[in-house]
Every structure is written in C-alpha cells, then in structure tokens.
Short mmCIF file of C-alpha atoms and ligand atoms in Angstrom, two decimals:
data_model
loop_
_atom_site.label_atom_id
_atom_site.label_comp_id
_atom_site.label_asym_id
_atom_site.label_seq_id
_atom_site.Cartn_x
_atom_site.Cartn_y
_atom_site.Cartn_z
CA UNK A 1 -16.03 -6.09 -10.42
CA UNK A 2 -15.85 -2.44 -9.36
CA UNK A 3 -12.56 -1.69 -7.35
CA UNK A 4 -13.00 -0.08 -4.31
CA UNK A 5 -10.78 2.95 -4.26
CA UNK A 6 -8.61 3.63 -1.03
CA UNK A 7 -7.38 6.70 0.88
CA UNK A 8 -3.34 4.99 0.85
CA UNK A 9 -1.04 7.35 1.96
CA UNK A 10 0.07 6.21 4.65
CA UNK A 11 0.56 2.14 5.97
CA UNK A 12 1.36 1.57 8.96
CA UNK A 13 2.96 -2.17 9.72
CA UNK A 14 2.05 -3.12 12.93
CA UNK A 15 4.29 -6.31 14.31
CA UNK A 16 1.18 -8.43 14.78
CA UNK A 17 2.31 -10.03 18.36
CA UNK A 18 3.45 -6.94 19.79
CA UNK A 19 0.54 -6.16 21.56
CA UNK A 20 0.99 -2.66 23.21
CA UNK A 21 2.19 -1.88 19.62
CA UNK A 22 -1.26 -2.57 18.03
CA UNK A 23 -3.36 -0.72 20.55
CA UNK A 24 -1.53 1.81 20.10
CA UNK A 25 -1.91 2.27 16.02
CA UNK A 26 -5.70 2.55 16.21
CA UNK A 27 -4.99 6.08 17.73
CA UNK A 28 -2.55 6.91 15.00
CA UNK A 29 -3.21 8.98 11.86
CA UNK A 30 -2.40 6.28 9.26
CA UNK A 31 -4.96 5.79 6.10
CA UNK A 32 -4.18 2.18 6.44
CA UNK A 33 -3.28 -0.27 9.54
CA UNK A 34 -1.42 -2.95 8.50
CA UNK A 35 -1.29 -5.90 11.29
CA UNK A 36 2.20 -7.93 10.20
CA UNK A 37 2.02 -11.71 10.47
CA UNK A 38 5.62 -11.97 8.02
CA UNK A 39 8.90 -10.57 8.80
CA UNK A 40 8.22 -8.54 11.71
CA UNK A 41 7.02 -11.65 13.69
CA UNK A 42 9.39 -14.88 14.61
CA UNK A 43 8.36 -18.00 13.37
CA UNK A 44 7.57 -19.22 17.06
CA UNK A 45 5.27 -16.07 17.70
CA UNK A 46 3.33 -16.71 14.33
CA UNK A 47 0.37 -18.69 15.79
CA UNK A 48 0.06 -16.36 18.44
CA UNK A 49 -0.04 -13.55 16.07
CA UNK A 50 -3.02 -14.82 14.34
CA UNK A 51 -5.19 -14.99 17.10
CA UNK A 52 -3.95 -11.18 17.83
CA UNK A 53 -4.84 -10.16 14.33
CA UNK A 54 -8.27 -11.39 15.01
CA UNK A 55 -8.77 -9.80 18.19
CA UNK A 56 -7.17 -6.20 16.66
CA UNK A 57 -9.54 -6.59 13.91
CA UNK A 58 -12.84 -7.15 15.24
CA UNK A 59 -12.45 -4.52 17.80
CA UNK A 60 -13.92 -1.20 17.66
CA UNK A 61 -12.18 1.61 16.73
CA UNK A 62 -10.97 1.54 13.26
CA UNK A 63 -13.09 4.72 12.19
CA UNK A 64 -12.78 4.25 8.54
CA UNK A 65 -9.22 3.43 8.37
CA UNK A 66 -8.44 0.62 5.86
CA UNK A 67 -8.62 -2.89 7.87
CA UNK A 68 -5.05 -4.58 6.65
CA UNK A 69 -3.12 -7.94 7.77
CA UNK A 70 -0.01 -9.51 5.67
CA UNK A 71 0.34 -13.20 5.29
CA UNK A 72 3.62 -15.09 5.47
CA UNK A 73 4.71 -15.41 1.81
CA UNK A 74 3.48 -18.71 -0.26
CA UNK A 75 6.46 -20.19 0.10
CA UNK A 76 6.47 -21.27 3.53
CA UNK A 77 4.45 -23.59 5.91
CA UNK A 78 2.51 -20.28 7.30
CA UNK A 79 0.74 -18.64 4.15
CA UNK A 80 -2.34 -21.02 4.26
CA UNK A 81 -3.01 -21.26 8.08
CA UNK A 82 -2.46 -16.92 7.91
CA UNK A 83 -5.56 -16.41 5.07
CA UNK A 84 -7.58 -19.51 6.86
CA UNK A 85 -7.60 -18.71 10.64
CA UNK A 86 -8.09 -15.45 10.11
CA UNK A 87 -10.47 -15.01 7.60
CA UNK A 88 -13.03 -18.58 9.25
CA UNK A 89 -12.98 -15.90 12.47
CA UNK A 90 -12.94 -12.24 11.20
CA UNK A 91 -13.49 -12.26 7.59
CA UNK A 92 -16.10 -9.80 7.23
CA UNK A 93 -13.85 -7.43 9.28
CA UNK A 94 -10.82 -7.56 6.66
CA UNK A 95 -10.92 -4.79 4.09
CA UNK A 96 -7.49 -6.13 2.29
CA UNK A 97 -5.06 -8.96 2.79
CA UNK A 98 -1.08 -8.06 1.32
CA UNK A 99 0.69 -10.62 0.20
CA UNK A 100 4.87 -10.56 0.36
CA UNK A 101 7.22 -11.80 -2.12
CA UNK A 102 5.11 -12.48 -5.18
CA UNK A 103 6.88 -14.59 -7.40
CA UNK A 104 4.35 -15.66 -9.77
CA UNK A 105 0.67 -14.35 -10.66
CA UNK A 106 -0.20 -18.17 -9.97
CA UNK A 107 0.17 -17.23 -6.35
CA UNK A 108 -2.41 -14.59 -6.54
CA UNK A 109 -4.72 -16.84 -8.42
CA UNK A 110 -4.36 -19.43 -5.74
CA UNK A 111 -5.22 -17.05 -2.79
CA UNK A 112 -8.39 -15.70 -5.39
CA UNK A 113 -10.00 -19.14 -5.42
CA UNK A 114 -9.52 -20.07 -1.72
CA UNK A 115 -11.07 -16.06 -0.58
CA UNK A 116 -13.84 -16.60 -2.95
CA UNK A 117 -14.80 -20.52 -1.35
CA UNK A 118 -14.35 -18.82 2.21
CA UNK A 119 -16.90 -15.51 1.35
CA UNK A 120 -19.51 -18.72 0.02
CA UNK A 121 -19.36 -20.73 2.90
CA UNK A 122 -19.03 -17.93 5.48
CA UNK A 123 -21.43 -15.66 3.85
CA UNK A 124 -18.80 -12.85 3.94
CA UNK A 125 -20.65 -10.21 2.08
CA UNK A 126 -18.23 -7.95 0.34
CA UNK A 127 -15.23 -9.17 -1.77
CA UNK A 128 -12.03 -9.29 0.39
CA UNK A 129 -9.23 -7.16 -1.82
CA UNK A 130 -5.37 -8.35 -1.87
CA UNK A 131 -2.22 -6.55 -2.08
CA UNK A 132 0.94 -8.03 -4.14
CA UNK A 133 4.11 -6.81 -2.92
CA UNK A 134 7.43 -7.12 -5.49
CA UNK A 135 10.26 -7.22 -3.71
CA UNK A 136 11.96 -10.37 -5.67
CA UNK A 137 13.82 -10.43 -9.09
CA UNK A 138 10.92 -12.77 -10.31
CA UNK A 139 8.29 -10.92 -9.15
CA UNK A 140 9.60 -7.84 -10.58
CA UNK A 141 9.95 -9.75 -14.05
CA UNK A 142 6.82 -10.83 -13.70
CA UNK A 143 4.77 -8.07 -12.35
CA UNK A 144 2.85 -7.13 -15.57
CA UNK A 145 0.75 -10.47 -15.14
CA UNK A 146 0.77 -10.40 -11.39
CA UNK A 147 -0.61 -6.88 -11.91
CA UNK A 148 -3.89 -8.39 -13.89
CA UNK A 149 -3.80 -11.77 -12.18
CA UNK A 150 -7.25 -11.12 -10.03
CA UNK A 151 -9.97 -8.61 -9.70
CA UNK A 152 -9.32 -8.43 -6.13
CA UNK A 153 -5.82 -6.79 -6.29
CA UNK A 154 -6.23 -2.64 -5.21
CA UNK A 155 -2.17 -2.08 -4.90
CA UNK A 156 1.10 -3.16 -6.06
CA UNK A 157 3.72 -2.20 -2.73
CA UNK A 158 7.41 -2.31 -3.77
CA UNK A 159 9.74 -4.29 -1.03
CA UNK A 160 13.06 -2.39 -1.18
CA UNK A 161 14.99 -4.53 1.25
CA UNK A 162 13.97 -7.51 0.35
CA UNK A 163 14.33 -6.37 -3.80
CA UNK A 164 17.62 -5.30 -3.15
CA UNK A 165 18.91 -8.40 -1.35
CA UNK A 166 16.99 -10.23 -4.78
CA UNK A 167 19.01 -9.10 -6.78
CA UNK A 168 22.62 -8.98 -4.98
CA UNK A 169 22.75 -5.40 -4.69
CA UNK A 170 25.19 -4.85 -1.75
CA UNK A 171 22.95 -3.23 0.92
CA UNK A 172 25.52 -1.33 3.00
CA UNK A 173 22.88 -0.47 5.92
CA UNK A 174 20.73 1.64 3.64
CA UNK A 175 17.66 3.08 4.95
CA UNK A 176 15.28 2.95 1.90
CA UNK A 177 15.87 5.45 -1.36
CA UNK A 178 16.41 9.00 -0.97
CA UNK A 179 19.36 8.20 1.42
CA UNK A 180 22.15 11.26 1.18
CA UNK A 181 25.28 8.68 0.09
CA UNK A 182 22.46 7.67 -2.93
CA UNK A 183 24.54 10.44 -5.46
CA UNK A 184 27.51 8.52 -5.25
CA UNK A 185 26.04 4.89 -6.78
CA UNK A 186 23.28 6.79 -9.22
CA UNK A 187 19.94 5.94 -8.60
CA UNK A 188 19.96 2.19 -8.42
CA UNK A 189 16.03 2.39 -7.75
CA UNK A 190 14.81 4.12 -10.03
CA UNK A 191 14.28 0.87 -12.63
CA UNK A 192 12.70 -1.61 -10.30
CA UNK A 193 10.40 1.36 -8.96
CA UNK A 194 9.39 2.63 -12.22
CA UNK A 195 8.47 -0.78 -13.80
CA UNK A 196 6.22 -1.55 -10.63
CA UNK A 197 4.60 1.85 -10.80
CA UNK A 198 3.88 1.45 -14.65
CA UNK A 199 2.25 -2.14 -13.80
CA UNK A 200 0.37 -0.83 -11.30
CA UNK A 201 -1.15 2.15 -12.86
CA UNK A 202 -1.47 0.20 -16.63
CA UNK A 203 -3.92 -2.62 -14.53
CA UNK A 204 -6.11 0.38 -12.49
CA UNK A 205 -4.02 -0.12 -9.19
CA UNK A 206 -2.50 1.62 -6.78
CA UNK A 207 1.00 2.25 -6.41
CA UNK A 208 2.70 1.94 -2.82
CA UNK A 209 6.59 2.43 -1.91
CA UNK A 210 8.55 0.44 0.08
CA UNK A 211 9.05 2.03 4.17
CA UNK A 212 12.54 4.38 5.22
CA UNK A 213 13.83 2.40 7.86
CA UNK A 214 15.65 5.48 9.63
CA UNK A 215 13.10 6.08 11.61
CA UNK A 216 14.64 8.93 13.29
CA UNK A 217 15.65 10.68 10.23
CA UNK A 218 12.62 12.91 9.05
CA UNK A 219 14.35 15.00 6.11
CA UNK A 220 15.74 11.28 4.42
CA UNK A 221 12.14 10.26 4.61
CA UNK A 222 10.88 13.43 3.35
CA UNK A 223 13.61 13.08 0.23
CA UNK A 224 12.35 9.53 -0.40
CA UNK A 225 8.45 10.37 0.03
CA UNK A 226 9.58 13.23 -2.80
CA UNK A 227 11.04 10.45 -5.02
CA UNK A 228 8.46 7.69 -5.23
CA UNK A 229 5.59 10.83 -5.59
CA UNK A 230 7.31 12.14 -8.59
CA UNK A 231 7.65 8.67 -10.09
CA UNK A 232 3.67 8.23 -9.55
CA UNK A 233 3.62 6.49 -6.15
CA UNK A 234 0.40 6.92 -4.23
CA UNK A 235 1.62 6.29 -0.89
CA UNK A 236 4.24 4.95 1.31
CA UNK A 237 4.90 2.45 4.21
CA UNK A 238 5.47 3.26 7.31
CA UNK A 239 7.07 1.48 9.80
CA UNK A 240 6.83 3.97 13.24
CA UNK A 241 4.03 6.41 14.16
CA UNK A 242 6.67 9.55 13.90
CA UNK A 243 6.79 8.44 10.11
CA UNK A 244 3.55 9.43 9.22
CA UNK A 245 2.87 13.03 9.31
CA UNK A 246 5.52 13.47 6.89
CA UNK A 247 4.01 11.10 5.11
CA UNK A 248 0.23 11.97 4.86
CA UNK A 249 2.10 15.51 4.14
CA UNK A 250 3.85 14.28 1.22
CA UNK A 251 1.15 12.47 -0.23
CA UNK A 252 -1.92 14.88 0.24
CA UNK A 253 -2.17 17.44 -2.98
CA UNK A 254 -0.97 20.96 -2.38
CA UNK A 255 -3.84 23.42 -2.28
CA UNK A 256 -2.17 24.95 -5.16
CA UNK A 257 -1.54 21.44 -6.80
CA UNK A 258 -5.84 20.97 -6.25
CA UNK A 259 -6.71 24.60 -7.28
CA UNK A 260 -4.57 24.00 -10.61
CA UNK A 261 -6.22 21.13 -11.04
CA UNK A 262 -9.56 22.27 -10.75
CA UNK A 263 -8.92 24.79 -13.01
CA UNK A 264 -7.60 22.32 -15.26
CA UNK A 265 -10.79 20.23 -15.38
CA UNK A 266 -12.93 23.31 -15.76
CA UNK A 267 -10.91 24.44 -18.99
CA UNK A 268 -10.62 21.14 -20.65
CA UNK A 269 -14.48 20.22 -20.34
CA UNK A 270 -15.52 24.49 -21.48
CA UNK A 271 -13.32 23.09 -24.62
CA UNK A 272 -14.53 19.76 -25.16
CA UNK A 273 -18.10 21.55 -25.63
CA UNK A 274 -17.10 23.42 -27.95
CA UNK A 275 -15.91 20.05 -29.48
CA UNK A 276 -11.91 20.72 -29.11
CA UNK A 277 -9.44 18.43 -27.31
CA UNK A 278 -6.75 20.19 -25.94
CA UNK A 279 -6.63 23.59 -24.53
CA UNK A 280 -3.77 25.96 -22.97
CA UNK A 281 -3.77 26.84 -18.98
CA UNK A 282 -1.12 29.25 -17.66
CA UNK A 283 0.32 29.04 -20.97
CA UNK A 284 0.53 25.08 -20.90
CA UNK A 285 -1.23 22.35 -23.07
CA UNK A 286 -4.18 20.60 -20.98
CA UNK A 287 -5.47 17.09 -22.88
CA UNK A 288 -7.12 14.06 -22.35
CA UNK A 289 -3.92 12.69 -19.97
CA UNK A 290 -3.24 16.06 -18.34
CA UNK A 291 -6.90 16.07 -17.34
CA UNK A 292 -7.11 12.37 -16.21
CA UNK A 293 -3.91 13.50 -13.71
CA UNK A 294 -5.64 15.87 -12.57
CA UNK A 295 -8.91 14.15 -11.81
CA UNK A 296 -7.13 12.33 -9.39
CA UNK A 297 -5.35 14.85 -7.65
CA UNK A 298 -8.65 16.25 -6.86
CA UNK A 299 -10.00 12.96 -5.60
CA UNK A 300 -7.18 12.07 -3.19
CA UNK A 301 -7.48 15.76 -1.80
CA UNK A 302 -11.15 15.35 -1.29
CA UNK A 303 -10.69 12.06 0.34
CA UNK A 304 -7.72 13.25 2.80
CA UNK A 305 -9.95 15.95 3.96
CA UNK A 306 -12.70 14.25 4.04
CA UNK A 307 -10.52 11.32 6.48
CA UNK A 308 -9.17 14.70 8.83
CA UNK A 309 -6.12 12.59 8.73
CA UNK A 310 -6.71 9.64 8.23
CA UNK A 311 -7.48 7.16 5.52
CA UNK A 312 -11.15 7.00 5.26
CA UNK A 313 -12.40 4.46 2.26
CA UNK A 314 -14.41 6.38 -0.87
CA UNK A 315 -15.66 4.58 -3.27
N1 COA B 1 3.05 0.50 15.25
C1 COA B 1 2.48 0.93 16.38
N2 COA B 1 3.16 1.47 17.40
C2 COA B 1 4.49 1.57 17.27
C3 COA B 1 5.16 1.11 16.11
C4 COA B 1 4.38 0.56 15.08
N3 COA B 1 4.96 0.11 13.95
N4 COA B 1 6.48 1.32 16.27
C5 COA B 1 6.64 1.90 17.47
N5 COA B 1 5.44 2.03 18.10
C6 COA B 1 5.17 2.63 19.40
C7 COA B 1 6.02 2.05 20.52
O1 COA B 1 5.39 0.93 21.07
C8 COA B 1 6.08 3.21 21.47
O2 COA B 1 4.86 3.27 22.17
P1 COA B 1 4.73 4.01 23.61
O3 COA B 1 5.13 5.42 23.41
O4 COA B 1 3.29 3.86 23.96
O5 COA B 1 5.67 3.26 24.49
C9 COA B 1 6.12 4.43 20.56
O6 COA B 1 5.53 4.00 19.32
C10 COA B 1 7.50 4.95 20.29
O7 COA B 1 8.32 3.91 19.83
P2 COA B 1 9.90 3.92 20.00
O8 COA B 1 10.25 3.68 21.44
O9 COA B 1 10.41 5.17 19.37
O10 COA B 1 10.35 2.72 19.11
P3 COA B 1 10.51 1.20 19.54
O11 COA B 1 11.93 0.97 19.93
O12 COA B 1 9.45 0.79 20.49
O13 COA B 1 10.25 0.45 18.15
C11 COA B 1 10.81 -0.51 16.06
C12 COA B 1 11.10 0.62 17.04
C13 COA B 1 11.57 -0.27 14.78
C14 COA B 1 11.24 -1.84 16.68
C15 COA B 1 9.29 -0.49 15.79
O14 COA B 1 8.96 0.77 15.31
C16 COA B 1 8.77 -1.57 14.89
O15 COA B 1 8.75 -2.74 15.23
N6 COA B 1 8.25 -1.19 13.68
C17 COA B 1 7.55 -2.05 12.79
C18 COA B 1 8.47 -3.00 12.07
C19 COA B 1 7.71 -3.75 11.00
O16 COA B 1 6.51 -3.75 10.93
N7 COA B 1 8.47 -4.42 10.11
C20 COA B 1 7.88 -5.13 9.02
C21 COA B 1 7.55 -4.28 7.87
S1 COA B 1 8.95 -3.70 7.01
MG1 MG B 2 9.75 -7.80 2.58
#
C-alpha cells in the first residue's frame, strides 16, 4: 500500500472534552490537529469526549490540516470503545488514529484487523493510517517490529514523560529535552530518541518528538525543536497554540537549506548521466544518501508553502 505522506510539523493535542479548546484549534496554524481522548481527559469525561471528537471531526473547517484523534492505550477498558464509536460515526472523516504506550507490535496488529473490518462494513473508502507512540521501556525495546507491524503506520511519536517515568529516570519537573539544567546530567535522551528515529526512518515513517511542556518558555522550546531536528525528527508536539510558530519555524527548511539542496539534486543527476556516482558541491562529496536527504528537504519546503502555514496533506 502506498503511504500517504504528511505535512507533520507541528501537532497540536487538543484535550478532547474541552470544548472552547477545540474550536479554537481549527483557527490555529498546526499541520496536524490532534483531538486527545488519553491523558488529557479524566476517565469520567472519556465518553463524553468521544461524542466531541465526532462532532470536531465532521465539522467544516479543517482546510487540509491532518484529521487526528488518540485512543486510550490498549491496556485499559477505553481503547476499544475510542477506535469503535468513533470510527461507526465519523470514519471517513479520520485521516490518522495515534495510539499511546505501545508495548508490543501485537497491539498494532490488533487495531489493523478491527480498522480494516470497520472500512468493509462501513464502506469507508480510503485506508485509515495509525500512529505508534513509544514512550515505555518495552515499547522502546521493541520498536523495530512495532515500526513494520502494519501498512497503516505513517509516524513513530516519542512520549518523553511517560518514557522517562518507564524507565525510573527521576523527573525533577522537567519540561521536555533541551531544558538549560540538561548539561549537568548529559544528555539522558539522546538514546531512547535516536533508536526511535532510526526505527522510524529504517520502516519509511515519520519521526515525531515528544511536546515541551513549558509552555511559556519559547527559547527552551526552540533548543529542544533544534535537538530532535538534528537527530532526524520531522516534527514536534505541541501542546498550546503559542508553541507552534516556533515550531513550524524550526521544522520548515531554510531557504538556504532548500537552495543547497536543489543544487545538490541538480549536480548529482548532471553526474549520474555521465554515469558517475558521487560528485563534489561547495567543495563537499554529494552521493546517493546526501541526495536522498536532500530530496526531502525539498519536499517538506514545497509542502509548507504550499499549506501557507499549515499542514496541508501531499501525496
Ligand atoms: N488547543 C487549543 N486551544 C488551546 C490549547 C490547546 N492545546 N491550549 C490552550 N488553548 C487556548 C485556551 O483555551 C485559550 O483560549 P482563549 O484565548 O480563547 O481563551 C488560549 O489558548 C490561551 O490559553 P492559556 O490561557 O494560555 O492556557 P490555559 O491555561 O487555558 O491552558 C493548558 C493551559 C496547559 C491547560 C492547555 O494548554 C492544555 O490543556 N494543553 C493540552 C494538554 C494536552 O493535550 N495534554 C496531552 C498531550 S501531552
Ligand atoms: Mg504519554
């Protein structure tokens, strides 16, 4: 099955029951709306919540942002009733269901079979795609085979709280990585989000980092927007609407980062016709894995400026 690829650089989570809350993101610039049905919602408010993901989703004004909800994890009574009541009532209007706390690729599997008998008896026309996020020692053990585990999976999303409290690290109140105190521990992170981003990118998939909870601390976002980029990271949470500008900003290619690029994919194919397979640009080799890079950074920057903001789909 052909992936669909995704503007993702920015997500917004939306608690699902907060109502004012998800009017409001449809004006916001995020790539992808993400109506929360887990931890942002208490377990009395979690019926409720459905029924407001299905209202949020079949109303108008999405304009080619990605259409997002994330299930309670499969673990608890929720997970089942969260892909079933929403999907019987709005399926066609779902672009991508996330699922928290993979443990297992089994889980993905599960949630595979139970999408595809729902798009047969509903008639839902196009394939419904799912998100994994790791944020558990098992799931990051296992992630290599969660990565591969369906055809429906467009992004692996790292869980940093959640990862953290996993594994025992001591939290201390920290905001995501990139926090300022980070230089005295060493960069604790850098492990679990390396081994995600490798998964992701080895199965075709997208790589998205976990949200900066500081939400009134631009310059620590902007330092952990830096970190996850560098590492490969396609695109970050957010969890408030002042969060994404620095975001998209992070995320989008520099013009010099796109004119490079381009130049890049001009030289390489001028010397693959004259049958050679690497070449030099400003004095650095281009080959088959420089030019793949590349091809991408073009891509995303054709696709942010083609969304004016926000996260239109391409295909
Ligand atoms: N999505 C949409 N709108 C949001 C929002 C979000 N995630 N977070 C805040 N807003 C809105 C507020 O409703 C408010 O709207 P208004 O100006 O029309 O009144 C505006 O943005 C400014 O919000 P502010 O007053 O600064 O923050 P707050 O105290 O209302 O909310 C949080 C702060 C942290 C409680 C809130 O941002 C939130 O719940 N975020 C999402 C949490 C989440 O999804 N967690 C799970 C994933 S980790
Ligand atoms: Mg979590």
């Amino acid at each position: 099955m052909e992936r669909p690829i995704r503007l993702r650089r920015s997500i917004l989570s939306v608690p699902a029951n907060r109502e004012k809350m998800v009017r409001k993101a449809l004006g916001l610039p995020a790539d992808v709306i993400m109506l929360d049905l887990e931890d942002s919602v208490p377990v009395d408010e979690k019926e409720k919540a459905r029924h407001a993901v299905v209202e949020a989703l079949t109303a108008s004004g999405w304009d080619g942002r990605v259409r997002a909800y994330r299930i309670n994890d499969m673990g608890t009574p929720f997970a089942y009733r969260d892909l079933i009541d929403v999907v019987e009532k709005a399926g066609s209007h779902v672009d991508v269901i996330v699922v928290p706390k993979v443990n297992d690729a089994a889980e993905i599997k599960a949630i595979d079979y139970w999408l595809t008998q729902m798009e047969m008896r509903l008639g839902i026309p196009k394939k419904i795609g799912l998100e994994a996020s790791i944020e558990t020692a098992q799931g990051m053990l296992h992630v290599g085979e969660i990565a591969v585990s369906s055809s429906r999976l467009e992004a692996l999303v790292f869980g940093i709280a959640d990862y953290g409290a996993s594994v025992g690290m001591p939290s201390g109140g920290i905001s995501g990585h990139g926090d300022a105190e980070e230089g005295t521990t060493g960069f604790r992170w850098l492990f679990p989000l390396s081994r995600m981003v490798m998964a992701a990118k080895a199965a075709g998939l997208a790589a998205v980092d976990a949200p900066y909870g500081d939400f009134r601390a631009p310059q620590g976002l902007a330092r952990s927007c830096a970190v996850s980029r560098a590492l490969g990271y396609d695109g970050k949470w957010a969890i408030h609407p002042d969060q994404l500008d620095v975001i998209n900003r992070a995320f989008t290619p520099s013009e010099e980062d796109v004119t490079r690029s381009l130049r890049i994919v001009e030289a390489y194919e001028a010397a693959r016709a004259r049958g050679e397979g690497s070449v030099a640009v400003d004095g650095k080799m281009v080959d088959a894995a420089s030019v793949r890079i590349a091809r991408v950074t073009v891509t995303v920057a054709e696709a942010a400026r083609r969304s004016g903001g926000s996260g239109e789909s391409t295909a």
